[in-house]
Every structure is written in structure tokens, then in C-alpha cells.
Amino acid sequence: MASPPRPVLATPLLVLLLLLPGNAAASSPVNPFTAKAAFIRYWNRKVPNNRPHPAFFVSKLSPLPAADAASFPSSLPDIRARLPTLCSKAALLCPSSSDSDSESDVAARKGPFTSYRDANFTNYGSGAGAGTDGFKNYSPDVNIAADSFRRYGRDSSARADSFTSYEANGNVVTANFTSYAGGATGGSGSFTAYAANTNLPDSRFTNYDAGANGRSRGFTSYAQESNGGESSFAGYGKSGNSLRESFASYGNDTNTLSSGFANYGESANGATDTFTGYGVEGNVPENTFRSYGAGANAGVDSFKGYRDGANVGDDSFASYVKGANGGAAEFESYGGSANAGSVDFKGYGQGSNRNHEIGFKAYAGDNTTFKAYAETGVDFKEYHNTSSATATTSASEEHRQHLKTKWSPEPGKFFRERELVAGNRMPMPDIRDKMPPRAFLPRDIARKISFEASAVSEAFRAAPDTALGKAVASTVAECERAPSRGETKRCATSAEDVVDFAVEMLGDDIVVRSTASTAGSGAEVRLGSVTGGEAAPARAVSCHQSLFPYLVYYCHSVPRARVYEADIMSAAGDGRKINRGVAICHLDTSDWSPSHGAFVLLGGEPGKTEVCHWIFEGDMTWTVAD
């Protein structure tokens, strides 16, 4: 009688590989040669406390197949050659590699267009006669867009054209629009939205209606509600004849946007232009306007609002209707901020002919300068420098005071430690991860790419003058910055580097936590069971994502902090648990700025008020195990 087959005994390695992070057993084995398996083995050596592997952290590991990882090149030229494969298989953030369209290819296409993306556009509607053109959507909702549009409607005649949206809702967008309706005659057109709701844009618009004749045009919004980044507009209506144009919104409702507008209506003849709002209600804007109506003849211009309702920031306006002849210009409001910033105005009406009527209704700000103001031919109604003038209770001042809440931190973004109790109702801020999705690189691959802006930009084809190239340089610079007092910091370019830093700061008996999901974001919630918070102040390590082609975390030790976990319940009173939140309370705020958003929202001052906040999606905090 044959002996029954002997059972196969699992080796310790096989047992390890059969375990899914955070679960007792797996439904399928993990390939022992993958980055995930290598990291789990590393974790078990560095953190030998037999706790479940953190699923949210393991999910960020590289999906790069073992064969591709093993054959990864070491030199930058070879890395560039393998970039398309690497980006797709390793879940990285890479610029589009699409080639530019040829002019003949573009000319063969017929409009109106409803959607176009991931390539450059050379020519649309040049020399067209009477009729209608429409271009609706150009590269919407794109990560790492790097698009250009060279010419639209050039030298057209009696053409009614429209462009609805360019690069809307993009992330890390590099956009360039060279020419719109240059040299066109008659007709009308509108540009509705350029780079609206973008994150970290680098957007440029070179010329709009340059040399056009008898046109009626409107530009509705540029960079509306954008976050960070830079934008520029180089020419609007330059050398145009009998134009009737309006620009409704540039850089309004933005957050920390750096913007520039170089030439508006320069050398135009008989133009009627209106600019309604520039930098209105922006948060910490950096705005530069270099020339408005210079050398214009018999024009009627108006500028209605510059940085109205904005929160601090820096602004400069270099020249308004310089050398203009015969016509009128009116500036209604400049620097009417909710919270004053640095404002500078140089050159108003200089060199203009006496026949040109110039009016300025209100100029206000703190730490402001107004230089080179034409002494004749100008009607200036009000100059109000809040750093030296006595405060008034006028309607406009009351409006400005009311706007001080415009850029207050979102309710619930910061809170006090005493609020972390079961049954408390509180607003949950938007904790969603706004960064584009990426994965870690395996450590041996990350080490082959020097952590220098030039090397990373070269490896990933992220030119320094693009949005991604600038983000790379910014991340490297922040990582190289000297630590603050009491801070220990490190930028981790791999999952193993993150673990190493946490172990170095806290020892090997540690846990890592992050809020379980984004459920409840932006709504009122109720707290269920709350746990954590040692009796004595402890130390934690917090890690925050940086914008890079692959995952890089800025990790720093946080002295005197307490970490809590709380069940997040529906506020509807139905007893339904919707999330598990992680919060950290900073007990030592003595080095924080008095203008920090936490003190704006909660009151108090540095060193006398503890501040708590939730750990947002994508970030994490490490502590000694319970």
C-alpha cells in the first residue's frame, strides 16, 4: 500500500508571503521577487512587533514587475529611453510624450471641435472667411498636461468664433496659447475659460487680438480658482483698430497664484476696453501688471477692480495709459484688500496728451507707494493709505472688514484638544488628497536617480520651465532647507526610507496611522469612541506628500504631540459609523507664526494654545506602539 503524500510544510518566508497586510491570511500568494514582498520582509526586520502591516501604506508600494525592476538602467540616458514603460508599469507621474501635430494634419481637421487633448495644436481657422467656429474643450481634466496652441483664427474675416475651455481642472498643467485672432478683421468672438480650477499651473497666453481690426471680443476668465503655480498674459489687443473688448476675470478666487499681465491695449487705435477684475478675492497673491493702454489713441478704457477683497500678498502695477492720446481712462479701485498686502503703483497717465481724460476713483492699501503720477489732466478722487490714515466707518471700509473672513481657514481644519470627546459634533474639513496618484519607486531604483532638480528633471523629461519641472525644483529646495528650531526632518524617496526615519526617531516598536477614508469630508460629523493621547506629552513623526514624479514624503519629528483615533459617525443621529479618523494635537506652538491659520480660526497665540488637526488622506503619523 502506497504511503500518503507528505504534507508540504510552509517555510517562514512562504508564510510571510501568504499574509496580506492587515489580514490573517491571503487569498493568493505574493510574488517573493516583487517590491511589495521585499518591503514586507524589510518591515518585519525593522519593526518586529508582529502588528498587521498597514494596508494604506503598503498600497503605495511600487507595482513595477520584478523583471522590470531587476533590469532597470542606471544611467540617465537609458532611464529616459525606458521612461514610457517605466511610467505606465510603475504608476509614476510623467509628462505626456505625444508628439506635436503637423500643420498639415491640423489644417485637415474640421470644426467645430468638442474635445482635443494630449498634443499640440499648430493652426486653427487661419484666413477663414465669414462663418462660425467653435472650439469647446482642449485637454480638460489632465494630469501633467504640457500642451500648446499656436494660432486660432489668424487673419480671419467677418468670423464669429468662440473658445469655451482650455486646460480646465488640470493638475500640474503647463499650457501655452500663442495667438488668438491675430490680424483678424470684423466678426466677433469669445474666450470663456483658460486654465480654470487648475492645480499648480504654469500657464502662458502670448497674444489676444493683436493687430485686429473692428472686432468685438470678450475674455471671460483666466486662471479662475487656481491653486498655486504661475500664469502670465503677454498681450491683449495690441495695435488693434476700433476694437471693443472686455476682460472679465483674471486670477480671481485663487490661492497663492503668481500672475503677470504684460500689455493691455498697447498702441491700440479707437479701442473700447473694459477690465473688470484682476486678483479679486485671491489668497496671498503675487500679481504683476506691467502696462495698460500705453500709446493708445482715442481709446476709452476702464479698469474696475484690482485685488479687491484679497488676503495679503504682493502686487505691483507698472504703467497705466502711458503716452495715450485723446480718449478716456478710468481706474475704479486698486488695492481694496480684505487684509492689506504690499502694493506698489508706478506710472499713472505719464506722457499722456492733455486731451486724454484720466480718472482714478480709489487707491487703498498698506505699505503702499504711488510714484510718477501725472500732475495735469488727471482726476484723482481718493487715496487711502491704511498704514497712516485714520480708520473710517464708511460703507466701503465696512465691506472690507466683512471680507476678512473670506480666506479664514475652512471650519474644522483646526480644533482644540478638548473637542476630541465622544458625542461631540464638529465640522470635518475636506481631507481629500489633492495630489495626483503615484507610487513609491523601489529603493534601489530611487537611489539610481540623484535627488537633484536637474537630474530628476532630466530623467523624467520635466523641463525646468514646465509646471512639473518647477514642482521638482521646489520639492528639492524644501528638502534641502535647514530644519526649524527643534525639528528633525528628512525627505524619504522610498517606503524603506520612511520606515528608517520613523525607527530612528521613535524606536522599533512603532505604528503608523492615517485617517481610514475621506467619508464625512466637508460635512458635519459626530465623534464616537475616542482613543489615544498619552498622559504625558510624547513625540510623533508626521509625513506629508511632496509633488514629485514618484512618491516623496517630507517627514519630520514633532515634539510634544498627542495622537488620537476617533470613530467618525454620521451627524444624522442614526448611529452609523462612516470613518475612522486620526488626529494629532500639537502641544507646543511657541514657534508658530501669530498669523497661522489655526490662531485665525481658534483665537489664542503661539505657545499658549494647543492646536489639533486631522491627518489628511495620503499623509500619515507614526508613534510608539500603544
XYZ file of C-alpha atoms in Angstrom:
626
model
C 0.000 0.000 0.000
C 1.448 3.317 -1.032
C 2.206 5.861 1.648
C 0.054 9.004 1.630
C 1.788 12.096 0.268
C 3.728 14.033 2.861
C 2.311 17.449 3.732
C 4.236 20.425 2.408
C 5.498 22.496 5.308
C 5.437 26.239 4.748
C 8.766 27.958 5.197
C 8.807 31.172 7.255
C 9.288 33.144 4.039
C 6.336 31.452 2.381
C 4.188 32.057 5.436
C 5.166 35.724 5.293
C 4.307 35.987 1.635
C 0.936 34.346 2.139
C -0.090 37.071 4.568
C -1.804 40.121 3.238
C -1.080 43.347 5.136
C -3.549 43.781 7.929
C -5.231 40.390 7.415
C -4.771 36.966 8.912
C -4.399 35.141 5.612
C -4.267 35.842 1.947
C -6.350 34.574 -0.926
C -3.279 34.362 -3.157
C 0.499 34.343 -2.592
C 2.655 37.384 -3.152
C 5.484 37.015 -5.640
C 8.625 36.956 -3.464
C 10.574 38.954 -6.056
C 8.270 41.974 -6.168
C 8.811 45.321 -4.473
C 5.869 44.587 -2.176
C 7.370 41.333 -0.911
C 10.785 42.941 -0.458
C 9.276 45.752 1.581
C 7.280 43.394 3.809
C 10.467 41.478 4.593
C 12.196 44.795 5.350
C 9.324 45.929 7.565
C 9.431 42.736 9.610
C 13.146 43.187 10.241
C 12.890 46.873 11.175
C 9.571 46.771 13.072
C 9.476 43.332 14.765
C 6.334 43.854 16.846
C 4.146 41.414 14.860
C 1.451 44.003 14.255
C -0.511 43.900 10.981
C 1.167 45.599 8.065
C -0.544 48.965 7.421
C -2.664 48.401 4.335
C -2.847 52.078 3.320
C 0.965 52.318 3.358
C 1.564 49.038 1.539
C -0.891 50.168 -1.158
C 1.594 52.893 -2.108
C 4.386 50.436 -2.912
C 5.667 50.129 -6.434
C 3.653 47.842 -8.747
C 6.697 47.518 -11.023
C 7.048 43.857 -12.107
C 10.114 42.055 -10.795
C 11.706 41.626 -14.219
C 11.434 45.343 -14.999
C 12.812 46.291 -11.609
C 15.758 43.932 -11.977
C 16.684 45.268 -15.412
C 16.280 48.944 -14.586
C 19.102 51.024 -16.104
C 21.480 53.157 -14.068
C 22.374 55.987 -16.448
C 20.096 58.933 -17.127
C 20.030 58.496 -20.942
C 18.944 54.865 -20.539
C 16.329 55.835 -17.949
C 14.904 58.389 -20.386
C 14.761 55.756 -23.108
C 12.751 53.455 -20.837
C 10.565 56.242 -19.456
C 7.225 55.433 -21.189
C 7.362 51.821 -19.991
C 8.528 52.827 -16.537
C 5.777 55.414 -16.110
C 2.969 53.043 -17.053
C 4.220 49.999 -15.142
C 5.472 51.797 -12.052
C 2.465 54.171 -11.661
C 4.548 57.340 -11.867
C 3.700 60.922 -12.751
C 5.217 61.706 -16.124
C 4.670 64.349 -18.803
C 2.806 63.368 -21.926
C 5.119 62.039 -24.608
C 2.779 62.849 -27.507
C 4.412 64.438 -30.500
C 3.223 67.770 -31.843
C 0.734 67.748 -34.650
C 1.965 68.900 -38.006
C 0.345 71.968 -39.530
C -0.988 69.949 -42.443
C -2.613 67.424 -40.111
C -4.318 70.158 -38.146
C -5.486 72.010 -41.245
C -7.163 68.847 -42.487
C -9.378 68.606 -39.432
C -12.836 70.098 -39.473
C -14.573 72.015 -36.692
C -16.367 72.720 -34.559
C -14.260 70.699 -32.119
C -15.820 69.229 -28.990
C -12.717 67.720 -27.404
C -8.990 67.685 -28.017
C -6.181 66.572 -25.726
C -2.641 65.353 -25.203
C -0.970 67.068 -28.137
C -0.017 70.413 -29.566
C -2.200 72.346 -31.991
C -0.493 74.382 -34.699
C -3.218 76.171 -36.649
C -6.985 76.533 -36.460
C -9.105 78.695 -38.759
C -6.348 80.847 -40.238
C -7.521 83.076 -43.074
C -11.106 81.856 -42.782
C -13.937 83.896 -44.269
C -17.397 84.667 -42.927
C -18.884 81.929 -40.802
C -18.705 80.423 -37.354
C -16.004 78.494 -35.494
C -16.291 76.793 -32.146
C -13.682 75.051 -30.037
C -15.213 73.633 -26.867
C -12.712 71.680 -24.793
C -8.945 71.494 -25.004
C -7.261 68.989 -22.651
C -9.695 69.000 -19.714
C -9.013 67.017 -16.520
C -5.430 66.100 -17.388
C -2.570 65.187 -15.062
C 0.791 66.574 -16.178
C -0.511 68.297 -19.274
C 2.078 70.048 -21.437
C 0.094 71.481 -24.323
C 0.449 74.371 -26.683
C -1.930 76.081 -29.105
C -0.083 78.232 -31.639
C -2.739 80.044 -33.700
C -6.510 80.351 -33.645
C -8.431 82.433 -36.202
C -5.413 84.302 -37.543
C -6.181 86.786 -40.377
C -9.806 85.683 -40.481
C -12.530 87.958 -41.872
C -16.043 88.552 -40.514
C -15.743 85.358 -38.493
C -17.710 84.630 -35.323
C -15.605 82.289 -33.224
C -15.523 81.002 -29.693
C -13.216 79.018 -27.450
C -15.018 77.536 -24.474
C -12.396 75.908 -22.273
C -8.629 75.393 -22.300
C -6.873 73.171 -19.731
C -9.720 73.170 -17.210
C -9.469 71.159 -13.986
C -5.928 70.042 -14.758
C -3.220 69.059 -12.312
C 0.374 70.284 -12.750
C -0.535 71.936 -16.044
C 1.890 73.566 -18.466
C -0.116 75.458 -21.084
C 0.850 77.925 -23.776
C -1.527 79.751 -26.123
C 0.460 81.794 -28.640
C -2.048 83.725 -30.737
C -5.817 84.221 -30.818
C -7.392 86.095 -33.780
C -4.210 87.962 -34.660
C -4.787 90.300 -37.594
C -8.449 89.354 -37.842
C -10.968 91.777 -39.362
C -14.584 92.170 -38.321
C -16.678 89.494 -36.709
C -16.808 88.702 -33.032
C -15.644 86.088 -30.594
C -15.286 84.988 -27.022
C -12.845 83.027 -24.886
C -14.731 81.641 -21.912
C -12.216 79.957 -19.622
C -8.454 79.473 -19.666
C -6.758 77.228 -17.074
C -9.727 77.324 -14.695
C -9.653 75.278 -11.480
C -6.133 74.057 -12.118
C -3.647 72.855 -9.523
C -0.086 74.193 -9.748
C -0.438 75.591 -13.262
C 2.268 77.124 -15.396
C 0.069 78.865 -17.949
C 1.022 81.408 -20.610
C -1.108 83.353 -23.085
C 1.024 85.340 -25.520
C -1.295 87.424 -27.724
C -5.025 88.023 -27.960
C -6.376 90.038 -30.908
C -3.008 91.565 -31.807
C -3.367 93.800 -34.855
C -7.045 93.016 -35.197
C -9.451 95.415 -36.901
C -13.072 96.198 -35.983
C -13.509 93.257 -33.687
C -15.842 92.710 -30.740
C -14.243 90.344 -28.252
C -14.693 89.028 -24.746
C -12.395 87.072 -22.416
C -14.382 85.708 -19.502
C -11.874 84.139 -17.115
C -8.198 83.275 -16.819
C -6.846 81.022 -14.052
C -10.097 81.269 -12.086
C -9.911 79.396 -8.744
C -6.455 78.027 -9.467
C -4.189 76.750 -6.719
C -0.528 77.732 -6.587
C 1.626 77.892 -9.694
C 2.225 80.713 -12.161
C 0.335 82.332 -15.014
C 1.111 85.094 -17.484
C -0.672 87.050 -20.221
C 1.724 88.824 -22.584
C -0.510 90.884 -24.888
C -4.191 91.790 -25.209
C -5.459 93.861 -28.151
C -2.011 95.168 -29.090
C -2.035 97.553 -32.082
C -5.698 96.828 -32.665
C -8.007 99.186 -34.535
C -11.557 100.064 -33.403
C -11.724 97.067 -31.076
C -14.416 96.580 -28.490
C -13.049 94.156 -25.927
C -13.744 93.092 -22.385
C -11.738 91.045 -19.919
C -13.936 89.885 -17.080
C -11.730 87.957 -14.676
C -8.027 87.208 -14.261
C -6.707 85.277 -11.269
C -9.856 85.697 -9.196
C -10.539 83.407 -6.209
C -7.084 81.859 -6.467
C -4.793 80.504 -3.789
C -1.126 81.630 -3.769
C -1.061 82.202 -7.521
C 1.806 84.173 -9.046
C 0.439 86.020 -12.065
C 1.576 88.555 -14.594
C -0.160 90.647 -17.281
C 2.282 92.440 -19.576
C 0.455 94.533 -22.189
C -3.198 95.518 -22.372
C -4.341 97.576 -25.367
C -0.850 98.767 -26.258
C -0.787 101.185 -29.241
C -4.423 100.472 -29.965
C -6.485 102.930 -32.010
C -10.090 103.797 -31.149
C -10.463 100.840 -28.788
C -13.114 100.472 -26.109
C -11.733 98.144 -23.419
C -13.011 97.030 -20.058
C -11.084 95.009 -17.464
C -13.470 94.003 -14.692
C -11.482 92.096 -12.089
C -7.839 91.162 -11.546
C -6.728 89.178 -8.492
C -10.090 89.679 -6.787
C -10.504 87.743 -3.534
C -7.230 85.903 -4.031
C -5.332 84.384 -1.135
C -1.705 85.540 -0.784
C -1.473 86.534 -4.462
C 1.651 87.763 -6.188
C 0.384 89.928 -9.043
C 2.294 91.980 -11.565
C 0.651 94.222 -14.191
C 3.182 95.937 -16.439
C 1.320 98.061 -18.974
C -2.244 99.212 -19.591
C -3.211 101.259 -22.653
C 0.298 102.532 -23.414
C 0.453 104.686 -26.546
C -3.243 104.221 -27.262
C -5.079 106.735 -29.442
C -8.698 107.874 -28.933
C -9.459 104.920 -26.724
C -11.930 104.506 -23.882
C -10.540 102.212 -21.166
C -11.758 101.199 -17.758
C -10.261 99.022 -15.037
C -12.832 98.192 -12.384
C -11.067 96.232 -9.660
C -7.501 95.158 -8.849
C -7.015 92.754 -5.896
C -10.340 93.725 -4.278
C -11.053 91.522 -1.292
C -7.645 89.825 -1.487
C -5.813 88.463 1.524
C -2.290 89.918 1.946
C 0.204 89.078 -0.841
C 2.377 91.305 -3.037
C 1.267 93.379 -6.017
C 2.709 95.845 -8.458
C 1.241 97.892 -11.301
C 3.900 99.475 -13.512
C 2.148 101.730 -16.051
C -1.360 102.984 -16.780
C -2.155 104.722 -20.136
C 1.383 105.981 -20.608
C 1.685 108.244 -23.646
C -2.002 107.932 -24.526
C -3.661 110.485 -26.786
C -7.273 111.669 -26.963
C -9.705 109.462 -25.122
C -10.515 108.434 -21.583
C -9.286 106.029 -18.943
C -10.851 105.239 -15.608
C -9.444 103.112 -12.768
C -12.176 102.410 -10.235
C -10.438 100.512 -7.445
C -6.887 99.403 -6.673
C -5.702 97.580 -3.572
C -9.053 97.349 -1.788
C -7.929 94.217 0.058
C -9.677 92.412 2.860
C -6.323 92.083 4.617
C -3.722 94.535 3.352
C -0.675 93.346 1.465
C 2.257 95.041 -0.193
C 1.034 97.234 -3.075
C 3.088 99.298 -5.488
C 1.847 101.533 -8.332
C 4.346 103.246 -10.656
C 3.348 105.486 -13.518
C -0.225 106.740 -13.955
C -1.005 108.815 -17.029
C 2.609 109.800 -17.674
C 3.259 111.419 -21.023
C -0.407 111.364 -21.991
C -1.821 114.123 -24.166
C -3.895 116.725 -22.308
C -6.862 115.679 -24.428
C -6.844 112.315 -22.688
C -9.158 112.242 -19.674
C -7.879 110.081 -16.832
C -9.737 109.231 -13.662
C -8.843 107.176 -10.583
C -11.623 106.604 -8.057
C -9.933 104.803 -5.174
C -6.447 103.591 -4.225
C -6.071 101.866 -0.909
C -3.610 99.631 0.843
C -0.969 99.217 3.494
C 2.744 99.880 2.952
C 1.920 101.311 -0.450
C 3.698 103.577 -2.876
C 2.293 105.621 -5.707
C 5.024 107.013 -7.939
C 5.251 109.111 -11.103
C 1.724 110.480 -11.197
C 0.819 112.902 -13.999
C 0.108 116.296 -12.453
C -2.212 117.582 -15.137
C -5.224 116.178 -16.927
C -5.994 113.686 -14.180
C -8.953 113.489 -11.823
C -7.953 111.533 -8.714
C -10.787 111.099 -6.230
C -9.332 109.161 -3.287
C -6.001 107.879 -1.998
C -6.236 105.979 1.233
C -3.101 104.545 2.851
C -4.291 102.438 5.762
C -0.841 102.451 7.394
C -1.080 106.181 8.097
C -4.703 107.256 7.680
C -7.309 107.195 10.394
C -9.753 104.338 10.046
C -13.234 105.282 8.936
C -16.598 103.613 9.173
C -17.557 104.193 5.566
C -19.572 101.614 3.693
C -16.510 100.587 1.695
C -14.460 100.099 4.864
C -17.209 98.031 6.463
C -17.258 95.930 3.312
C -13.511 95.410 3.582
C -13.814 94.380 7.217
C -16.539 91.919 6.322
C -14.290 90.334 3.700
C -11.661 89.455 6.302
C -13.424 86.129 6.738
C -13.072 85.283 3.039
C -9.795 83.420 3.474
C -10.195 82.201 7.018
C -9.285 78.509 7.327
C -12.009 76.010 6.491
C -14.179 75.209 9.527
C -12.868 72.133 11.286
C -9.376 72.336 9.777
C -8.030 73.142 13.242
C -9.635 72.476 16.612
C -8.848 72.234 20.344
C -7.941 69.056 22.176
C -10.990 69.317 24.404
C -13.188 68.746 21.344
C -11.956 65.155 20.962
C -14.654 63.595 23.120
C -17.362 61.077 22.274
C -20.643 62.670 21.248
C -19.148 65.982 20.126
C -20.483 67.377 16.848
C -17.968 69.227 14.702
C -17.321 70.163 11.062
C -14.992 67.850 9.162
C -12.782 69.735 6.668
C -12.119 68.480 3.180
C -9.394 65.905 3.864
C -9.235 64.532 0.324
C -5.800 64.061 -1.200
C -5.387 66.745 -3.895
C -2.110 65.308 -5.171
C -2.035 63.252 -8.388
C -1.826 59.478 -7.802
C 1.689 57.988 -7.756
C 3.583 55.090 -6.208
C 6.921 54.735 -4.459
C 9.886 53.668 -6.516
C 11.733 50.595 -5.224
C 14.586 51.848 -3.074
C 17.391 50.524 -5.294
C 15.853 52.349 -8.275
C 15.235 55.605 -6.386
C 18.896 55.620 -5.364
C 19.977 55.479 -9.020
C 18.389 58.892 -9.633
C 20.288 61.642 -7.868
C 17.960 63.712 -5.670
C 18.791 66.905 -7.520
C 16.379 69.017 -9.513
C 18.454 68.823 -12.694
C 18.894 65.033 -12.526
C 15.238 64.317 -11.792
C 14.047 66.746 -14.474
C 16.373 65.122 -16.994
C 15.331 61.588 -16.075
C 11.612 62.352 -16.299
C 11.727 64.823 -19.196
C 10.317 67.544 -16.972
C 11.794 70.714 -18.445
C 12.672 73.329 -15.797
C 10.234 75.849 -17.332
C 7.236 73.497 -17.055
C 4.898 73.085 -14.097
C 6.326 69.664 -13.217
C 9.905 70.891 -13.553
C 9.189 73.786 -11.201
C 7.472 71.434 -8.735
C 10.544 69.168 -8.731
C 12.829 72.133 -8.028
C 10.520 73.377 -5.252
C 10.428 69.951 -3.558
C 14.216 69.563 -3.669
C 14.671 73.083 -2.272
C 12.251 72.399 0.599
C 14.044 69.154 1.376
C 17.387 70.972 1.470
C 16.053 73.739 3.732
C 17.596 73.867 7.194
C 15.238 72.463 9.868
C 13.302 74.763 12.136
C 14.204 75.031 15.800
C 13.532 71.684 17.475
C 12.684 69.988 14.159
C 14.384 66.897 12.750
C 13.468 66.376 9.111
C 14.164 64.086 6.190
C 12.778 63.645 2.704
C 12.121 59.972 2.079
C 12.328 58.830 -1.543
C 11.254 55.245 -0.848
C 8.998 53.361 1.531
C 12.059 51.945 3.278
C 13.399 55.456 3.865
C 10.134 56.417 5.583
C 10.394 53.420 7.924
C 14.063 54.127 8.647
C 13.344 57.693 9.733
C 10.434 56.658 11.952
C 12.529 53.946 13.635
C 15.440 56.359 14.103
C 13.167 58.872 15.838
C 10.892 56.549 17.830
C 12.484 53.101 18.107
C 11.388 49.846 16.516
C 8.121 49.305 18.441
C 6.056 51.722 16.370
C 2.777 52.027 14.493
C 1.735 54.220 11.598
C -1.754 55.651 11.233
C -3.792 57.619 8.754
C -7.471 58.508 8.530
C -9.218 55.490 7.017
C -11.083 57.263 4.205
C -12.438 60.631 3.119
C -16.008 59.909 4.258
C -17.507 62.914 6.031
C -15.262 65.464 4.294
C -16.819 68.905 4.183
C -19.781 67.917 6.347
C -20.760 67.990 9.987
C -19.945 64.758 11.821
C -20.299 63.355 15.325
C -17.476 61.657 17.211
C -17.920 58.145 18.520
C -15.318 56.315 20.607
C -12.076 58.292 21.029
C -8.821 56.564 21.989
C -5.156 57.547 22.357
C -3.462 60.585 23.836
C -0.783 59.622 26.345
C -0.892 61.128 29.802
C 2.431 62.903 29.185
C 3.398 64.754 26.026
C 5.045 62.383 23.547
C 6.885 62.661 20.241
C 5.454 61.732 16.870
C 6.687 61.639 13.292
C 4.464 63.173 10.620
C 4.988 62.539 6.902
C 3.462 64.694 4.156
C 3.447 64.110 0.416
C 5.560 66.269 -1.860
C 4.856 66.851 -5.535
C 7.315 64.712 -7.478
C 7.193 62.167 -10.326
C 7.251 59.372 -7.725
C 6.205 59.401 -4.086
C 8.459 61.506 -1.898
C 7.464 62.197 1.698
C 8.601 65.129 3.806
C 8.911 63.532 7.257
C 9.685 65.423 10.422
C 9.656 64.710 14.114
C 7.002 66.588 16.037
C 7.893 67.236 19.695
C 5.229 67.361 22.388
C 2.341 65.906 20.445
C -0.526 63.563 21.224
C -2.200 61.334 18.656
C -5.840 60.228 18.853
C -8.104 57.900 16.909
C -11.823 58.501 16.745
C -14.824 56.814 15.199
C -16.436 59.302 12.815
C -20.197 58.954 12.948
C -22.944 60.298 10.749
C -24.388 63.515 12.148
C -27.880 62.357 11.191
C -28.261 60.612 14.550
C -28.673 57.137 13.043
C -25.633 55.763 14.894
C -23.868 54.901 11.628
C -20.058 54.838 11.652
C -18.690 56.301 8.421
C -14.948 56.646 9.050
C -12.083 56.153 11.469
C -10.187 59.409 11.918
C -6.656 60.045 13.145
C -5.906 63.417 14.743
C -2.699 64.920 16.091
C -2.591 67.639 18.729
C 0.465 69.923 18.817
C 1.014 70.951 22.406
C 3.979 73.243 21.742
C 3.101 76.027 19.290
C 5.657 78.529 20.549
C 7.492 78.652 17.201
C 4.347 79.089 15.108
C 3.590 82.390 13.422
C 0.974 84.571 15.153
C -0.791 84.774 11.770
C -1.018 80.991 11.413
C -4.446 79.908 10.235
C -5.010 77.962 13.454
C -4.943 81.155 15.528
C -7.076 82.965 12.955
C -9.699 80.247 13.316
C -9.427 79.408 17.034
C -8.032 82.535 18.605
C -5.146 82.315 21.040
C -1.474 82.860 20.352
C 1.744 80.871 19.894
C 2.933 78.960 22.939
C -0.333 79.413 24.815
C -2.760 77.396 22.699
C -2.532 73.769 21.596
C -3.728 73.028 18.072
C -5.199 69.794 16.713
C -5.956 68.680 13.162
C -6.949 65.544 11.304
C -4.413 63.546 9.317
C -5.478 64.060 5.712
C -5.735 61.367 3.057
C -2.287 60.478 1.751
C -0.439 61.708 4.867
C 0.498 59.680 7.946
C 1.729 59.921 11.515
C 3.981 57.487 13.405
C 4.025 56.936 17.164
C 5.378 54.470 19.675
C 3.019 51.473 19.808
C 0.275 51.575 22.425
